[in-house]
Short mmCIF file of N, CA and C in Angstrom, two decimals:
data_model
loop_
_atom_site.label_atom_id
_atom_site.label_comp_id
_atom_site.label_asym_id
_atom_site.label_seq_id
_atom_site.Cartn_x
_atom_site.Cartn_y
_atom_site.Cartn_z
N MET A 197 -42.45 -8.51 5.82
CA MET A 197 -43.05 -9.83 5.94
C MET A 197 -44.56 -9.68 5.79
N LYS A 198 -45.19 -10.71 5.22
CA LYS A 198 -46.64 -10.74 5.07
C LYS A 198 -47.25 -11.50 6.24
N SER A 199 -48.45 -11.08 6.65
CA SER A 199 -49.10 -11.79 7.76
C SER A 199 -49.32 -13.25 7.42
N SER A 200 -49.57 -13.56 6.16
CA SER A 200 -49.78 -14.97 5.77
C SER A 200 -48.52 -15.81 5.98
N GLU A 201 -47.35 -15.18 6.01
CA GLU A 201 -46.10 -15.92 6.25
C GLU A 201 -45.95 -16.32 7.72
N THR A 202 -46.79 -15.76 8.58
CA THR A 202 -46.75 -16.13 10.00
C THR A 202 -47.80 -17.17 10.35
N LEU A 203 -48.57 -17.62 9.35
CA LEU A 203 -49.64 -18.58 9.59
C LEU A 203 -49.10 -19.89 10.17
N ALA A 204 -49.73 -20.32 11.25
CA ALA A 204 -49.44 -21.63 11.84
C ALA A 204 -50.77 -22.35 12.02
N THR A 205 -50.79 -23.64 11.73
CA THR A 205 -52.00 -24.43 11.92
C THR A 205 -51.65 -25.74 12.59
N ALA A 206 -52.57 -26.23 13.37
CA ALA A 206 -52.44 -27.54 14.00
C ALA A 206 -53.83 -28.12 14.14
N THR A 207 -53.93 -29.43 13.97
CA THR A 207 -55.21 -30.12 14.10
C THR A 207 -55.10 -31.20 15.16
N PHE A 208 -56.07 -31.23 16.05
CA PHE A 208 -56.10 -32.18 17.16
C PHE A 208 -57.39 -32.98 17.09
N ARG A 209 -57.30 -34.27 17.34
CA ARG A 209 -58.49 -35.11 17.45
C ARG A 209 -58.90 -35.12 18.91
N ILE A 210 -60.20 -35.02 19.18
CA ILE A 210 -60.70 -34.94 20.54
C ILE A 210 -60.89 -36.34 21.11
N PHE A 211 -60.25 -36.58 22.26
CA PHE A 211 -60.32 -37.86 22.96
C PHE A 211 -60.94 -37.66 24.34
N PRO A 212 -61.40 -38.74 24.98
CA PRO A 212 -62.08 -38.63 26.29
C PRO A 212 -61.27 -37.90 27.35
N LYS A 213 -59.95 -38.06 27.38
CA LYS A 213 -59.15 -37.44 28.44
C LYS A 213 -59.14 -35.91 28.35
N GLN A 214 -59.60 -35.35 27.22
CA GLN A 214 -59.60 -33.90 27.03
C GLN A 214 -60.96 -33.26 27.31
N LEU A 215 -61.90 -34.06 27.81
CA LEU A 215 -63.26 -33.56 28.02
C LEU A 215 -63.50 -33.09 29.45
N ASN A 216 -64.43 -32.16 29.59
CA ASN A 216 -64.88 -31.73 30.91
C ASN A 216 -66.11 -32.55 31.31
N ASN A 217 -66.74 -32.18 32.41
CA ASN A 217 -67.90 -32.93 32.89
C ASN A 217 -69.15 -32.73 32.02
N HIS A 218 -69.07 -31.84 31.04
CA HIS A 218 -70.19 -31.62 30.10
C HIS A 218 -70.01 -32.42 28.81
N GLY A 219 -68.89 -33.15 28.71
CA GLY A 219 -68.63 -33.93 27.51
C GLY A 219 -68.09 -33.11 26.35
N THR A 220 -67.59 -31.91 26.66
CA THR A 220 -66.98 -31.05 25.63
C THR A 220 -65.52 -30.81 26.01
N VAL A 221 -64.75 -30.30 25.06
CA VAL A 221 -63.33 -30.08 25.33
C VAL A 221 -63.16 -29.08 26.47
N PHE A 222 -62.34 -29.45 27.43
CA PHE A 222 -62.00 -28.61 28.58
C PHE A 222 -61.32 -27.33 28.08
N GLY A 223 -61.79 -26.18 28.55
CA GLY A 223 -61.23 -24.90 28.13
C GLY A 223 -59.74 -24.78 28.37
N GLY A 224 -59.26 -25.36 29.48
CA GLY A 224 -57.83 -25.32 29.77
C GLY A 224 -57.01 -26.07 28.75
N GLN A 225 -57.56 -27.15 28.21
CA GLN A 225 -56.88 -27.90 27.15
C GLN A 225 -56.75 -27.04 25.90
N MET A 226 -57.84 -26.34 25.56
CA MET A 226 -57.78 -25.46 24.39
C MET A 226 -56.79 -24.33 24.59
N MET A 227 -56.71 -23.80 25.83
CA MET A 227 -55.74 -22.74 26.11
C MET A 227 -54.31 -23.23 25.92
N ALA A 228 -54.02 -24.45 26.37
CA ALA A 228 -52.67 -25.01 26.19
C ALA A 228 -52.35 -25.14 24.70
N TRP A 229 -53.31 -25.66 23.94
CA TRP A 229 -53.09 -25.78 22.49
C TRP A 229 -52.91 -24.40 21.86
N LEU A 230 -53.73 -23.44 22.28
CA LEU A 230 -53.62 -22.08 21.75
C LEU A 230 -52.23 -21.50 21.99
N ASP A 231 -51.71 -21.67 23.20
CA ASP A 231 -50.39 -21.14 23.52
C ASP A 231 -49.33 -21.77 22.63
N ASP A 232 -49.43 -23.07 22.40
CA ASP A 232 -48.47 -23.75 21.53
C ASP A 232 -48.50 -23.20 20.11
N VAL A 233 -49.69 -23.11 19.52
CA VAL A 233 -49.79 -22.75 18.11
C VAL A 233 -49.52 -21.26 17.89
N THR A 234 -50.06 -20.40 18.76
CA THR A 234 -49.81 -18.96 18.60
C THR A 234 -48.33 -18.64 18.75
N SER A 235 -47.63 -19.40 19.59
CA SER A 235 -46.19 -19.14 19.77
C SER A 235 -45.41 -19.39 18.49
N VAL A 236 -45.88 -20.32 17.67
CA VAL A 236 -45.20 -20.58 16.39
C VAL A 236 -45.34 -19.36 15.47
N SER A 237 -46.54 -18.81 15.38
CA SER A 237 -46.73 -17.60 14.57
C SER A 237 -45.86 -16.45 15.09
N ALA A 238 -45.86 -16.28 16.40
CA ALA A 238 -45.07 -15.20 17.01
C ALA A 238 -43.59 -15.36 16.71
N GLN A 239 -43.07 -16.56 16.86
CA GLN A 239 -41.64 -16.81 16.63
C GLN A 239 -41.30 -16.67 15.15
N ARG A 240 -42.19 -17.09 14.26
CA ARG A 240 -41.95 -16.92 12.82
C ARG A 240 -41.78 -15.45 12.47
N PHE A 241 -42.55 -14.61 13.14
CA PHE A 241 -42.44 -13.18 12.87
C PHE A 241 -41.21 -12.58 13.55
N ALA A 242 -41.06 -12.82 14.84
CA ALA A 242 -40.03 -12.14 15.62
C ALA A 242 -38.63 -12.63 15.33
N ARG A 243 -38.47 -13.93 15.10
CA ARG A 243 -37.14 -14.54 14.94
C ARG A 243 -36.23 -14.12 16.09
N ALA A 244 -36.83 -14.11 17.28
CA ALA A 244 -36.12 -13.75 18.51
C ALA A 244 -36.78 -14.50 19.65
N GLU A 245 -36.16 -14.48 20.82
CA GLU A 245 -36.75 -15.13 21.99
C GLU A 245 -38.00 -14.36 22.40
N ILE A 246 -39.09 -15.10 22.65
CA ILE A 246 -40.35 -14.49 23.03
C ILE A 246 -40.93 -15.18 24.25
N VAL A 247 -41.81 -14.47 24.95
CA VAL A 247 -42.58 -15.06 26.05
C VAL A 247 -44.04 -14.65 25.88
N THR A 248 -44.94 -15.48 26.39
CA THR A 248 -46.36 -15.15 26.35
C THR A 248 -46.62 -14.01 27.32
N GLY A 249 -47.25 -12.95 26.83
CA GLY A 249 -47.60 -11.82 27.68
C GLY A 249 -49.02 -11.93 28.20
N SER A 250 -49.95 -12.28 27.31
CA SER A 250 -51.35 -12.39 27.73
C SER A 250 -52.17 -13.09 26.66
N PHE A 251 -53.35 -13.53 27.09
CA PHE A 251 -54.41 -13.97 26.19
C PHE A 251 -55.61 -13.10 26.51
N ASP A 252 -56.24 -12.55 25.47
CA ASP A 252 -57.37 -11.65 25.65
C ASP A 252 -58.48 -11.99 24.67
N HIS A 253 -59.64 -11.46 24.96
CA HIS A 253 -60.79 -11.58 24.05
C HIS A 253 -61.02 -13.02 23.62
N ILE A 254 -60.96 -13.92 24.58
CA ILE A 254 -61.19 -15.33 24.30
C ILE A 254 -62.69 -15.57 24.25
N ARG A 255 -63.15 -16.10 23.13
CA ARG A 255 -64.58 -16.37 22.95
C ARG A 255 -64.75 -17.82 22.54
N PHE A 256 -65.60 -18.50 23.27
CA PHE A 256 -65.97 -19.86 22.91
C PHE A 256 -67.38 -19.79 22.33
N GLU A 257 -67.53 -20.15 21.08
CA GLU A 257 -68.80 -20.03 20.37
C GLU A 257 -69.61 -21.33 20.40
N GLN A 258 -68.97 -22.43 20.01
CA GLN A 258 -69.63 -23.73 19.97
C GLN A 258 -68.67 -24.77 20.55
N PRO A 259 -69.18 -25.78 21.21
CA PRO A 259 -68.30 -26.78 21.81
C PRO A 259 -67.80 -27.81 20.81
N ALA A 260 -66.61 -28.30 21.05
CA ALA A 260 -66.08 -29.46 20.33
C ALA A 260 -66.25 -30.66 21.24
N LYS A 261 -66.62 -31.79 20.65
CA LYS A 261 -66.93 -32.99 21.43
C LYS A 261 -66.08 -34.17 20.98
N ILE A 262 -66.20 -35.26 21.72
CA ILE A 262 -65.44 -36.46 21.39
C ILE A 262 -65.72 -36.88 19.95
N GLY A 263 -64.68 -37.26 19.25
CA GLY A 263 -64.80 -37.66 17.86
C GLY A 263 -64.67 -36.52 16.87
N ASP A 264 -64.71 -35.27 17.36
CA ASP A 264 -64.49 -34.12 16.49
C ASP A 264 -62.99 -33.90 16.32
N ALA A 265 -62.66 -33.10 15.33
CA ALA A 265 -61.30 -32.58 15.20
C ALA A 265 -61.36 -31.09 15.51
N LEU A 266 -60.26 -30.56 16.02
CA LEU A 266 -60.17 -29.14 16.31
C LEU A 266 -58.94 -28.60 15.61
N GLU A 267 -59.16 -27.69 14.67
CA GLU A 267 -58.06 -27.05 13.94
C GLU A 267 -57.86 -25.66 14.51
N ILE A 268 -56.61 -25.31 14.77
CA ILE A 268 -56.28 -23.97 15.25
C ILE A 268 -55.44 -23.29 14.18
N GLN A 269 -55.90 -22.12 13.74
CA GLN A 269 -55.19 -21.31 12.74
C GLN A 269 -54.78 -20.01 13.42
N THR A 270 -53.51 -19.64 13.30
CA THR A 270 -53.03 -18.43 13.95
C THR A 270 -52.13 -17.63 13.00
N TYR A 271 -52.12 -16.32 13.19
CA TYR A 271 -51.20 -15.45 12.44
C TYR A 271 -51.08 -14.12 13.18
N VAL A 272 -49.99 -13.40 12.91
CA VAL A 272 -49.71 -12.13 13.57
C VAL A 272 -50.62 -11.05 12.98
N THR A 273 -51.22 -10.25 13.88
CA THR A 273 -52.17 -9.22 13.46
C THR A 273 -51.83 -7.82 13.97
N GLY A 274 -50.75 -7.69 14.71
CA GLY A 274 -50.36 -6.37 15.20
C GLY A 274 -48.95 -6.41 15.75
N VAL A 275 -48.23 -5.30 15.56
CA VAL A 275 -46.83 -5.24 15.98
C VAL A 275 -46.57 -3.94 16.73
N GLY A 276 -46.00 -4.07 17.93
CA GLY A 276 -45.55 -2.91 18.70
C GLY A 276 -44.04 -2.84 18.66
N THR A 277 -43.45 -2.11 19.59
CA THR A 277 -42.00 -1.99 19.63
C THR A 277 -41.35 -3.29 20.07
N ARG A 278 -41.89 -3.89 21.15
CA ARG A 278 -41.33 -5.14 21.67
C ARG A 278 -42.40 -6.22 21.85
N SER A 279 -43.60 -5.93 21.41
CA SER A 279 -44.69 -6.90 21.56
C SER A 279 -45.38 -7.12 20.22
N LEU A 280 -46.09 -8.23 20.14
CA LEU A 280 -46.85 -8.52 18.94
C LEU A 280 -48.10 -9.29 19.31
N GLU A 281 -49.13 -9.10 18.51
CA GLU A 281 -50.42 -9.74 18.74
C GLU A 281 -50.62 -10.85 17.71
N VAL A 282 -51.15 -11.98 18.19
CA VAL A 282 -51.46 -13.12 17.33
C VAL A 282 -52.94 -13.43 17.47
N PHE A 283 -53.63 -13.55 16.34
CA PHE A 283 -55.04 -13.91 16.30
C PHE A 283 -55.15 -15.41 16.10
N ALA A 284 -56.12 -16.03 16.79
CA ALA A 284 -56.34 -17.47 16.66
C ALA A 284 -57.80 -17.76 16.37
N LYS A 285 -58.02 -18.67 15.44
CA LYS A 285 -59.36 -19.21 15.15
C LYS A 285 -59.33 -20.68 15.48
N LEU A 286 -60.35 -21.13 16.20
CA LEU A 286 -60.51 -22.55 16.50
C LEU A 286 -61.68 -23.06 15.68
N ILE A 287 -61.41 -24.00 14.81
CA ILE A 287 -62.43 -24.52 13.90
C ILE A 287 -62.65 -25.99 14.19
N GLY A 288 -63.88 -26.33 14.52
CA GLY A 288 -64.23 -27.72 14.77
C GLY A 288 -64.66 -28.41 13.50
N GLU A 289 -64.54 -29.72 13.50
CA GLU A 289 -65.03 -30.52 12.38
C GLU A 289 -65.63 -31.81 12.91
N HIS A 290 -66.89 -32.05 12.54
CA HIS A 290 -67.51 -33.34 12.84
C HIS A 290 -66.94 -34.32 11.81
N LEU A 291 -66.06 -35.19 12.24
CA LEU A 291 -65.33 -36.03 11.30
C LEU A 291 -66.22 -37.02 10.54
N MET A 292 -67.34 -37.38 11.10
CA MET A 292 -68.24 -38.32 10.42
C MET A 292 -69.01 -37.66 9.28
N THR A 293 -69.22 -36.34 9.36
CA THR A 293 -70.01 -35.65 8.33
C THR A 293 -69.19 -34.64 7.53
N GLY A 294 -68.06 -34.21 8.06
CA GLY A 294 -67.26 -33.18 7.40
C GLY A 294 -67.72 -31.77 7.70
N GLU A 295 -68.78 -31.61 8.49
CA GLU A 295 -69.29 -30.28 8.83
C GLU A 295 -68.26 -29.55 9.68
N ARG A 296 -67.97 -28.29 9.27
CA ARG A 296 -67.02 -27.46 10.02
C ARG A 296 -67.78 -26.33 10.71
N PHE A 297 -67.28 -25.90 11.87
CA PHE A 297 -67.98 -24.88 12.65
C PHE A 297 -66.96 -24.11 13.49
N LEU A 298 -67.31 -22.86 13.79
CA LEU A 298 -66.43 -22.02 14.58
C LEU A 298 -66.56 -22.38 16.06
N VAL A 299 -65.48 -22.83 16.65
CA VAL A 299 -65.45 -23.14 18.09
C VAL A 299 -65.15 -21.87 18.88
N GLY A 300 -64.24 -21.05 18.38
CA GLY A 300 -63.92 -19.83 19.10
C GLY A 300 -62.81 -19.03 18.46
N THR A 301 -62.49 -17.91 19.11
CA THR A 301 -61.40 -17.03 18.67
C THR A 301 -60.68 -16.52 19.91
N ALA A 302 -59.46 -16.06 19.71
CA ALA A 302 -58.68 -15.50 20.82
C ALA A 302 -57.56 -14.63 20.26
N PHE A 303 -57.02 -13.79 21.13
CA PHE A 303 -55.85 -12.98 20.80
C PHE A 303 -54.78 -13.24 21.85
N ALA A 304 -53.56 -13.46 21.40
CA ALA A 304 -52.43 -13.63 22.30
C ALA A 304 -51.46 -12.48 22.07
N THR A 305 -50.81 -12.04 23.14
CA THR A 305 -49.76 -11.05 23.03
C THR A 305 -48.46 -11.70 23.47
N TYR A 306 -47.43 -11.53 22.66
CA TYR A 306 -46.10 -12.04 22.97
C TYR A 306 -45.15 -10.87 23.11
N VAL A 307 -44.16 -11.03 23.97
CA VAL A 307 -43.17 -10.00 24.23
C VAL A 307 -41.80 -10.55 23.88
N VAL A 308 -41.02 -9.74 23.17
CA VAL A 308 -39.66 -10.12 22.80
C VAL A 308 -38.75 -9.90 24.00
N VAL A 309 -37.92 -10.90 24.29
CA VAL A 309 -36.98 -10.85 25.40
C VAL A 309 -35.61 -10.46 24.85
N GLY A 310 -34.93 -9.58 25.55
CA GLY A 310 -33.58 -9.21 25.15
C GLY A 310 -33.52 -7.81 24.57
N PRO A 311 -32.33 -7.25 24.60
CA PRO A 311 -32.14 -5.87 24.14
C PRO A 311 -32.01 -5.78 22.61
N ASP A 312 -32.10 -4.57 22.14
CA ASP A 312 -31.78 -4.25 20.75
C ASP A 312 -32.63 -4.96 19.72
N TYR A 313 -33.90 -5.16 20.01
CA TYR A 313 -34.78 -5.81 19.04
C TYR A 313 -35.42 -4.76 18.15
N VAL A 314 -35.42 -5.01 16.87
CA VAL A 314 -36.12 -4.15 15.92
C VAL A 314 -37.11 -5.04 15.16
N ALA A 315 -38.38 -4.75 15.33
CA ALA A 315 -39.43 -5.57 14.70
C ALA A 315 -39.45 -5.31 13.20
N PRO A 316 -39.59 -6.37 12.42
CA PRO A 316 -39.76 -6.17 10.97
C PRO A 316 -41.13 -5.57 10.69
N SER A 317 -41.29 -5.00 9.51
CA SER A 317 -42.61 -4.48 9.14
C SER A 317 -43.50 -5.66 8.76
N LEU A 318 -44.81 -5.44 8.85
CA LEU A 318 -45.76 -6.50 8.56
C LEU A 318 -46.85 -5.97 7.64
N ALA A 319 -47.08 -6.67 6.53
CA ALA A 319 -48.14 -6.33 5.59
C ALA A 319 -49.30 -7.30 5.79
N TYR A 320 -50.49 -6.77 5.91
CA TYR A 320 -51.69 -7.59 6.14
C TYR A 320 -52.27 -7.92 4.77
N ASP A 321 -52.00 -9.13 4.30
CA ASP A 321 -52.22 -9.46 2.90
C ASP A 321 -53.48 -10.28 2.62
N THR A 322 -54.36 -10.42 3.59
CA THR A 322 -55.65 -11.05 3.33
C THR A 322 -56.74 -10.12 3.85
N VAL A 323 -57.93 -10.28 3.34
CA VAL A 323 -59.07 -9.46 3.79
C VAL A 323 -59.30 -9.68 5.28
N GLU A 324 -59.23 -10.94 5.72
CA GLU A 324 -59.44 -11.23 7.14
C GLU A 324 -58.37 -10.57 8.00
N ALA A 325 -57.10 -10.68 7.59
CA ALA A 325 -56.02 -10.08 8.37
C ALA A 325 -56.18 -8.57 8.46
N GLN A 326 -56.59 -7.94 7.38
CA GLN A 326 -56.82 -6.49 7.39
C GLN A 326 -57.95 -6.13 8.35
N ALA A 327 -59.02 -6.91 8.33
CA ALA A 327 -60.16 -6.64 9.22
C ALA A 327 -59.78 -6.83 10.68
N VAL A 328 -59.04 -7.88 10.98
CA VAL A 328 -58.64 -8.14 12.37
C VAL A 328 -57.64 -7.07 12.82
N HIS A 329 -56.70 -6.72 11.95
CA HIS A 329 -55.71 -5.69 12.30
C HIS A 329 -56.37 -4.34 12.58
N ALA A 330 -57.49 -4.06 11.94
CA ALA A 330 -58.17 -2.77 12.12
C ALA A 330 -58.51 -2.50 13.59
N GLY A 331 -58.70 -3.53 14.39
CA GLY A 331 -59.01 -3.34 15.80
C GLY A 331 -57.80 -3.43 16.72
N TYR A 332 -56.61 -3.57 16.15
CA TYR A 332 -55.40 -3.78 16.96
C TYR A 332 -55.13 -2.64 17.94
N ALA A 333 -55.17 -1.40 17.48
CA ALA A 333 -54.85 -0.26 18.36
C ALA A 333 -55.79 -0.21 19.57
N GLU A 334 -57.06 -0.46 19.34
CA GLU A 334 -58.02 -0.44 20.46
C GLU A 334 -57.74 -1.59 21.44
N ARG A 335 -57.49 -2.79 20.90
CA ARG A 335 -57.19 -3.92 21.79
C ARG A 335 -55.91 -3.66 22.58
N ARG A 336 -54.93 -3.07 21.94
CA ARG A 336 -53.65 -2.78 22.61
C ARG A 336 -53.85 -1.76 23.73
N SER A 337 -54.64 -0.74 23.49
CA SER A 337 -54.86 0.27 24.53
C SER A 337 -55.64 -0.32 25.70
N GLN A 338 -56.56 -1.24 25.45
CA GLN A 338 -57.28 -1.91 26.54
C GLN A 338 -56.32 -2.73 27.39
N GLY A 339 -55.37 -3.37 26.76
CA GLY A 339 -54.37 -4.14 27.50
C GLY A 339 -53.51 -3.25 28.37
N LYS A 340 -53.17 -2.08 27.86
CA LYS A 340 -52.36 -1.15 28.65
C LYS A 340 -53.13 -0.63 29.86
N LEU A 341 -54.44 -0.46 29.73
CA LEU A 341 -55.25 -0.04 30.87
C LEU A 341 -55.15 -1.06 32.00
N ALA A 342 -55.20 -2.33 31.64
CA ALA A 342 -55.12 -3.39 32.65
C ALA A 342 -53.76 -3.38 33.35
N VAL A 343 -52.70 -3.12 32.61
CA VAL A 343 -51.36 -3.09 33.19
C VAL A 343 -51.21 -1.91 34.13
N ASP A 344 -51.87 -0.80 33.83
CA ASP A 344 -51.74 0.42 34.62
C ASP A 344 -52.65 0.47 35.84
N LEU A 345 -53.43 -0.56 36.11
CA LEU A 345 -54.34 -0.55 37.26
C LEU A 345 -53.56 -0.47 38.57
N ASP A 346 -54.06 0.33 39.49
CA ASP A 346 -53.49 0.41 40.83
C ASP A 346 -54.19 -0.63 41.69
N LEU A 347 -53.47 -1.62 42.14
CA LEU A 347 -54.05 -2.72 42.90
C LEU A 347 -53.90 -2.55 44.41
N SER A 348 -53.51 -1.35 44.85
CA SER A 348 -53.33 -1.15 46.30
C SER A 348 -54.64 -0.89 47.01
#
């Protein structure tokens, strides 16, 4: 499978009920949208039951405000034995001018539920996907460090 075949996109118009006290989109709202859209990419790849494992490296660059649109683009960027990583870009658009801007980026990890899963191979078929995949092993090892922490 090609990483471009896992691409999922969704566009949301920003309304007052989605704003925080600063007049920008509430981060929790963006997280909910991210979970929805990244899960589509994950399921397209896995074709199996999946659950959200984590969200990491969440960066908010510029705020989206009322009257803007927010487009979320996601695709699979790394594959483990039972887990997979999905990269997300949040792109804002000032609808009155057409100006587009980077709102943020994030990585989600999904875990396949159930026995006997064999992940298909994945080819990174765009320059961006290749660049993002290049950091997959390091991001994955950082996640394992967090899981191995002794909290006693």
